[in-house]
JSON list of C-alpha atoms in Angstrom, two decimals:
[
{"chain": "A", "resi": 1, "resn": "MET", "atom": "CA", "xyz": [-3.09, 8.49, -19.81]},
{"chain": "A", "resi": 2, "resn": "LYS", "atom": "CA", "xyz": [-2.23, 8.61, -15.99]},
{"chain": "A", "resi": 3, "resn": "LYS", "atom": "CA", "xyz": [1.47, 8.55, -15.25]},
{"chain": "A", "resi": 4, "resn": "ILE", "atom": "CA", "xyz": [2.16, 5.63, -12.79]},
{"chain": "A", "resi": 5, "resn": "ARG", "atom": "CA", "xyz": [5.04, 5.01, -10.52]},
{"chain": "A", "resi": 6, "resn": "ALA", "atom": "CA", "xyz": [6.09, 1.42, -11.19]},
{"chain": "A", "resi": 7, "resn": "VAL", "atom": "CA", "xyz": [9.32, -0.98, -9.82]},
{"chain": "A", "resi": 8, "resn": "GLU", "atom": "CA", "xyz": [10.57, -3.80, -11.95]},
{"chain": "A", "resi": 9, "resn": "VAL", "atom": "CA", "xyz": [12.32, -6.36, -9.43]},
{"chain": "A", "resi": 10, "resn": "GLY", "atom": "CA", "xyz": [15.07, -8.29, -11.08]},
{"chain": "A", "resi": 11, "resn": "THR", "atom": "CA", "xyz": [15.03, -5.68, -13.97]},
{"chain": "A", "resi": 12, "resn": "GLY", "atom": "CA", "xyz": [18.20, -7.40, -15.44]},
{"chain": "A", "resi": 13, "resn": "PRO", "atom": "CA", "xyz": [18.84, -5.37, -18.61]},
{"chain": "A", "resi": 14, "resn": "GLY", "atom": "CA", "xyz": [15.85, -3.31, -18.10]},
{"chain": "A", "resi": 15, "resn": "ILE", "atom": "CA", "xyz": [13.70, -4.32, -21.11]},
{"chain": "A", "resi": 16, "resn": "LEU", "atom": "CA", "xyz": [10.45, -4.03, -19.40]},
{"chain": "A", "resi": 17, "resn": "ALA", "atom": "CA", "xyz": [11.28, -1.02, -17.56]},
{"chain": "A", "resi": 18, "resn": "ILE", "atom": "CA", "xyz": [12.60, 0.94, -20.18]},
{"chain": "A", "resi": 19, "resn": "SER", "atom": "CA", "xyz": [9.50, 0.07, -22.24]},
{"chain": "A", "resi": 20, "resn": "LEU", "atom": "CA", "xyz": [6.96, 1.43, -19.54]},
{"chain": "A", "resi": 21, "resn": "ALA", "atom": "CA", "xyz": [9.39, 4.64, -18.93]},
{"chain": "A", "resi": 22, "resn": "ALA", "atom": "CA", "xyz": [9.57, 5.14, -22.86]},
{"chain": "A", "resi": 23, "resn": "MET", "atom": "CA", "xyz": [5.51, 5.45, -22.36]},
{"chain": "A", "resi": 24, "resn": "GLY", "atom": "CA", "xyz": [5.77, 8.45, -19.97]},
{"chain": "A", "resi": 25, "resn": "HIS", "atom": "CA", "xyz": [5.74, 6.58, -16.37]},
{"chain": "A", "resi": 26, "resn": "ASP", "atom": "CA", "xyz": [8.05, 6.85, -13.49]},
{"chain": "A", "resi": 27, "resn": "VAL", "atom": "CA", "xyz": [10.11, 3.60, -13.52]},
{"chain": "A", "resi": 28, "resn": "THR", "atom": "CA", "xyz": [12.48, 2.04, -11.08]},
{"chain": "A", "resi": 29, "resn": "GLY", "atom": "CA", "xyz": [14.43, -0.93, -11.85]},
{"chain": "A", "resi": 30, "resn": "VAL", "atom": "CA", "xyz": [15.92, -3.15, -8.84]},
{"chain": "A", "resi": 31, "resn": "ASP", "atom": "CA", "xyz": [18.64, -6.07, -9.30]},
{"chain": "A", "resi": 32, "resn": "LEU", "atom": "CA", "xyz": [21.06, -7.73, -7.33]},
{"chain": "A", "resi": 33, "resn": "SER", "atom": "CA", "xyz": [23.73, -7.57, -10.12]},
{"chain": "A", "resi": 34, "resn": "GLU", "atom": "CA", "xyz": [25.68, -4.86, -10.37]},
{"chain": "A", "resi": 35, "resn": "ASN", "atom": "CA", "xyz": [26.50, -6.02, -14.13]},
{"chain": "A", "resi": 36, "resn": "MET", "atom": "CA", "xyz": [22.88, -6.34, -15.10]},
{"chain": "A", "resi": 37, "resn": "LEU", "atom": "CA", "xyz": [21.95, -2.70, -13.65]},
{"chain": "A", "resi": 38, "resn": "GLU", "atom": "CA", "xyz": [25.11, -1.07, -15.65]},
{"chain": "A", "resi": 39, "resn": "ARG", "atom": "CA", "xyz": [23.50, -2.82, -18.97]},
{"chain": "A", "resi": 40, "resn": "ALA", "atom": "CA", "xyz": [20.21, -1.30, -17.99]},
{"chain": "A", "resi": 41, "resn": "ALA", "atom": "CA", "xyz": [21.98, 1.98, -17.85]},
{"chain": "A", "resi": 42, "resn": "ALA", "atom": "CA", "xyz": [23.39, 1.66, -21.18]},
{"chain": "A", "resi": 43, "resn": "ASN", "atom": "CA", "xyz": [19.80, 0.33, -22.82]},
{"chain": "A", "resi": 44, "resn": "ALA", "atom": "CA", "xyz": [17.90, 3.49, -21.03]},
{"chain": "A", "resi": 45, "resn": "LYS", "atom": "CA", "xyz": [20.58, 5.59, -22.42]},
{"chain": "A", "resi": 46, "resn": "GLU", "atom": "CA", "xyz": [20.36, 4.40, -25.83]},
{"chain": "A", "resi": 47, "resn": "LYS", "atom": "CA", "xyz": [16.47, 4.55, -25.84]},
{"chain": "A", "resi": 48, "resn": "GLY", "atom": "CA", "xyz": [16.67, 8.24, -24.29]},
{"chain": "A", "resi": 49, "resn": "VAL", "atom": "CA", "xyz": [14.57, 7.39, -21.26]},
{"chain": "A", "resi": 50, "resn": "ASN", "atom": "CA", "xyz": [15.18, 7.80, -17.63]},
{"chain": "A", "resi": 51, "resn": "VAL", "atom": "CA", "xyz": [14.93, 4.99, -14.69]},
{"chain": "A", "resi": 52, "resn": "LEU", "atom": "CA", "xyz": [15.85, 5.11, -11.69]},
{"chain": "A", "resi": 53, "resn": "LEU", "atom": "CA", "xyz": [18.40, 1.96, -11.05]},
{"chain": "A", "resi": 54, "resn": "VAL", "atom": "CA", "xyz": [18.68, 0.24, -7.68]},
{"chain": "A", "resi": 55, "resn": "GLN", "atom": "CA", "xyz": [20.92, -2.33, -6.20]},
{"chain": "A", "resi": 56, "resn": "GLY", "atom": "CA", "xyz": [18.91, -4.77, -4.13]},
{"chain": "A", "resi": 57, "resn": "ASP", "atom": "CA", "xyz": [17.81, -8.24, -3.11]},
{"chain": "A", "resi": 58, "resn": "ALA", "atom": "CA", "xyz": [14.14, -8.90, -4.29]},
{"chain": "A", "resi": 59, "resn": "GLU", "atom": "CA", "xyz": [13.66, -10.44, -0.58]},
{"chain": "A", "resi": 60, "resn": "GLU", "atom": "CA", "xyz": [14.62, -7.15, 0.82]},
{"chain": "A", "resi": 61, "resn": "VAL", "atom": "CA", "xyz": [13.76, -4.35, -1.76]},
{"chain": "A", "resi": 62, "resn": "PRO", "atom": "CA", "xyz": [15.61, -0.79, -0.38]},
{"chain": "A", "resi": 63, "resn": "LEU", "atom": "CA", "xyz": [12.41, 1.07, -1.53]},
{"chain": "A", "resi": 64, "resn": "LYS", "atom": "CA", "xyz": [9.79, 3.15, 0.67]},
{"chain": "A", "resi": 65, "resn": "ASP", "atom": "CA", "xyz": [6.74, 1.62, 1.66]},
{"chain": "A", "resi": 66, "resn": "GLY", "atom": "CA", "xyz": [3.53, 2.12, -0.09]},
{"chain": "A", "resi": 67, "resn": "GLU", "atom": "CA", "xyz": [4.90, 4.17, -2.88]},
{"chain": "A", "resi": 68, "resn": "TYR", "atom": "CA", "xyz": [4.08, 2.24, -6.25]},
{"chain": "A", "resi": 69, "resn": "ASP", "atom": "CA", "xyz": [0.98, 1.80, -8.64]},
{"chain": "A", "resi": 70, "resn": "PHE", "atom": "CA", "xyz": [2.49, -1.27, -10.04]},
{"chain": "A", "resi": 71, "resn": "ILE", "atom": "CA", "xyz": [5.16, -3.64, -9.36]},
{"chain": "A", "resi": 72, "resn": "PHE", "atom": "CA", "xyz": [6.29, -6.12, -11.87]},
{"chain": "A", "resi": 73, "resn": "SER", "atom": "CA", "xyz": [8.72, -9.08, -12.54]},
{"chain": "A", "resi": 74, "resn": "LYS", "atom": "CA", "xyz": [9.97, -11.37, -15.07]},
{"chain": "A", "resi": 75, "resn": "TYR", "atom": "CA", "xyz": [11.42, -14.66, -14.58]},
{"chain": "A", "resi": 76, "resn": "LEU", "atom": "CA", "xyz": [12.73, -14.07, -11.04]},
{"chain": "A", "resi": 77, "resn": "LEU", "atom": "CA", "xyz": [10.10, -15.63, -8.75]},
{"chain": "A", "resi": 78, "resn": "TRP", "atom": "CA", "xyz": [11.19, -19.40, -9.06]},
{"chain": "A", "resi": 79, "resn": "THR", "atom": "CA", "xyz": [14.65, -18.20, -8.84]},
{"chain": "A", "resi": 80, "resn": "LEU", "atom": "CA", "xyz": [14.41, -16.96, -5.32]},
{"chain": "A", "resi": 81, "resn": "PRO", "atom": "CA", "xyz": [15.00, -18.87, -1.90]},
{"chain": "A", "resi": 82, "resn": "GLN", "atom": "CA", "xyz": [11.89, -17.63, -0.21]},
{"chain": "A", "resi": 83, "resn": "PRO", "atom": "CA", "xyz": [9.82, -16.33, -2.79]},
{"chain": "A", "resi": 84, "resn": "ASP", "atom": "CA", "xyz": [7.12, -15.56, 0.03]},
{"chain": "A", "resi": 85, "resn": "LYS", "atom": "CA", "xyz": [9.53, -12.80, 1.21]},
{"chain": "A", "resi": 86, "resn": "PHE", "atom": "CA", "xyz": [9.45, -11.33, -2.36]},
{"chain": "A", "resi": 87, "resn": "LEU", "atom": "CA", "xyz": [5.57, -11.29, -2.60]},
{"chain": "A", "resi": 88, "resn": "GLY", "atom": "CA", "xyz": [5.65, -9.68, 1.22]},
{"chain": "A", "resi": 89, "resn": "GLU", "atom": "CA", "xyz": [7.90, -7.17, -0.45]},
{"chain": "A", "resi": 90, "resn": "CYS", "atom": "CA", "xyz": [5.84, -6.45, -3.11]},
{"chain": "A", "resi": 91, "resn": "TYR", "atom": "CA", "xyz": [2.71, -5.56, -1.03]},
{"chain": "A", "resi": 92, "resn": "ARG", "atom": "CA", "xyz": [4.74, -3.60, 1.26]},
{"chain": "A", "resi": 93, "resn": "LEU", "atom": "CA", "xyz": [5.47, -1.36, -1.86]},
{"chain": "A", "resi": 94, "resn": "LEU", "atom": "CA", "xyz": [2.49, -1.12, -3.35]},
{"chain": "A", "resi": 95, "resn": "LYS", "atom": "CA", "xyz": [-0.16, 1.55, -2.98]},
{"chain": "A", "resi": 96, "resn": "ASP", "atom": "CA", "xyz": [-3.61, 0.95, -1.84]},
{"chain": "A", "resi": 97, "resn": "GLY", "atom": "CA", "xyz": [-5.18, -0.33, -5.25]},
{"chain": "A", "resi": 98, "resn": "GLY", "atom": "CA", "xyz": [-1.94, -0.87, -6.71]},
{"chain": "A", "resi": 99, "resn": "LEU", "atom": "CA", "xyz": [-1.41, -3.95, -9.23]},
{"chain": "A", "resi": 100, "resn": "MET", "atom": "CA", "xyz": [1.44, -6.58, -8.98]},
{"chain": "A", "resi": 101, "resn": "MET", "atom": "CA", "xyz": [2.20, -8.62, -12.45]},
{"chain": "A", "resi": 102, "resn": "ILE", "atom": "CA", "xyz": [4.50, -11.48, -12.26]},
{"chain": "A", "resi": 103, "resn": "ILE", "atom": "CA", "xyz": [5.56, -13.29, -15.45]},
{"chain": "A", "resi": 104, "resn": "ASP", "atom": "CA", "xyz": [7.20, -16.91, -14.61]},
{"chain": "A", "resi": 105, "resn": "GLY", "atom": "CA", "xyz": [7.41, -20.30, -16.26]},
{"chain": "A", "resi": 106, "resn": "LEU", "atom": "CA", "xyz": [7.84, -23.57, -14.93]},
{"chain": "A", "resi": 107, "resn": "TRP", "atom": "CA", "xyz": [11.90, -24.06, -15.57]},
{"chain": "A", "resi": 108, "resn": "PHE", "atom": "CA", "xyz": [12.22, -27.03, -13.41]},
{"chain": "A", "resi": 109, "resn": "GLN", "atom": "CA", "xyz": [14.14, -30.04, -15.37]},
{"chain": "A", "resi": 110, "resn": "ASN", "atom": "CA", "xyz": [15.99, -32.92, -14.65]},
{"chain": "A", "resi": 111, "resn": "GLN", "atom": "CA", "xyz": [19.21, -33.82, -16.82]},
{"chain": "A", "resi": 112, "resn": "MET", "atom": "CA", "xyz": [17.04, -35.78, -19.15]},
{"chain": "A", "resi": 113, "resn": "GLY", "atom": "CA", "xyz": [14.80, -32.64, -20.21]},
{"chain": "A", "resi": 114, "resn": "GLN", "atom": "CA", "xyz": [11.96, -34.18, -18.09]},
{"chain": "A", "resi": 115, "resn": "ARG", "atom": "CA", "xyz": [10.17, -31.78, -15.74]},
{"chain": "A", "resi": 116, "resn": "ARG", "atom": "CA", "xyz": [10.42, -33.08, -12.04]},
{"chain": "A", "resi": 117, "resn": "LYS", "atom": "CA", "xyz": [6.65, -32.76, -11.36]},
{"chain": "A", "resi": 118, "resn": "THR", "atom": "CA", "xyz": [7.64, -33.00, -7.28]},
{"chain": "A", "resi": 119, "resn": "VAL", "atom": "CA", "xyz": [9.66, -30.05, -7.46]},
{"chain": "A", "resi": 120, "resn": "VAL", "atom": "CA", "xyz": [7.20, -28.26, -9.34]},
{"chain": "A", "resi": 121, "resn": "THR", "atom": "CA", "xyz": [4.17, -29.10, -7.66]},
{"chain": "A", "resi": 122, "resn": "ILE", "atom": "CA", "xyz": [5.84, -28.06, -4.20]},
{"chain": "A", "resi": 123, "resn": "PHE", "atom": "CA", "xyz": [6.70, -24.60, -5.59]},
{"chain": "A", "resi": 124, "resn": "LEU", "atom": "CA", "xyz": [3.59, -24.15, -6.99]},
{"chain": "A", "resi": 125, "resn": "MET", "atom": "CA", "xyz": [1.81, -25.06, -4.15]},
{"chain": "A", "resi": 126, "resn": "SER", "atom": "CA", "xyz": [4.03, -22.75, -1.85]},
{"chain": "A", "resi": 127, "resn": "TYR", "atom": "CA", "xyz": [3.55, -19.94, -4.36]},
{"chain": "A", "resi": 128, "resn": "MET", "atom": "CA", "xyz": [-0.47, -20.57, -4.40]},
{"chain": "A", "resi": 129, "resn": "LEU", "atom": "CA", "xyz": [-0.02, -20.48, -0.58]},
{"chain": "A", "resi": 130, "resn": "THR", "atom": "CA", "xyz": [1.71, -17.57, -0.37]},
{"chain": "A", "resi": 131, "resn": "LEU", "atom": "CA", "xyz": [-0.72, -15.45, -2.58]},
{"chain": "A", "resi": 132, "resn": "SER", "atom": "CA", "xyz": [-3.57, -16.85, -0.44]},
{"chain": "A", "resi": 133, "resn": "ARG", "atom": "CA", "xyz": [-1.94, -15.09, 2.76]},
{"chain": "A", "resi": 134, "resn": "ILE", "atom": "CA", "xyz": [-1.57, -12.17, 1.02]},
{"chain": "A", "resi": 135, "resn": "PHE", "atom": "CA", "xyz": [-4.99, -11.83, -0.29]},
{"chain": "A", "resi": 136, "resn": "LEU", "atom": "CA", "xyz": [-6.47, -12.66, 3.11]},
{"chain": "A", "resi": 137, "resn": "LEU", "atom": "CA", "xyz": [-3.49, -10.07, 4.85]},
{"chain": "A", "resi": 138, "resn": "ARG", "atom": "CA", "xyz": [-5.03, -7.56, 2.15]},
{"chain": "A", "resi": 139, "resn": "LYS", "atom": "CA", "xyz": [-8.59, -8.00, 3.56]},
{"chain": "A", "resi": 140, "resn": "THR", "atom": "CA", "xyz": [-7.89, -7.75, 7.11]},
{"chain": "A", "resi": 141, "resn": "ILE", "atom": "CA", "xyz": [-5.20, -5.04, 7.26]},
{"chain": "A", "resi": 142, "resn": "PRO", "atom": "CA", "xyz": [-6.68, -1.41, 7.56]},
{"chain": "A", "resi": 143, "resn": "GLN", "atom": "CA", "xyz": [-6.26, 0.86, 4.42]},
{"chain": "A", "resi": 144, "resn": "ARG", "atom": "CA", "xyz": [-3.20, 3.23, 4.10]},
{"chain": "A", "resi": 145, "resn": "GLY", "atom": "CA", "xyz": [-3.74, 6.64, 4.92]}
]
C-alpha cells in the first residue's frame, strides 16, 4: 500500500485521523479548538500513533499549498459560516490528483423537531454551486508543476 499524506480538517478528538495514521499514513489533524486538539493528542498517544496536530480555522487552514494526497472532514461543513472558503482551502492543499472526502448531514431542525426545508435547501444549493465552481476551476487552472 502506498503511503499518503492526509489532513483531517475539524479533527475534534482525532478518531478518523488516528485510524488513518494507524494504517501507516502521514496524517495532520487541524481543529480550531485547543481543547479538542488536547483530546486528539491523548487519543493518539493511547493508540500509539503519531498525528501532527495543528490549531487553525477551516476557512484559513495554516498548512502549505499542494502537499496532501487526501483531505477529509466529518460533520464540519454545515457548521461553517462560509463553506465555500473551506472547499477552496481543500483545493489549495491538495496535490494534483488528490482526493477530498466530506462526511456531513442535514442537521437543521426547528424547535418542534421538524426539518427547516428552506434553510436546508439554501445550504445544499450553496454547497452544490461551490462544488461546481471548484470542478470548473480544476479544469481551467494549469496543473501544479
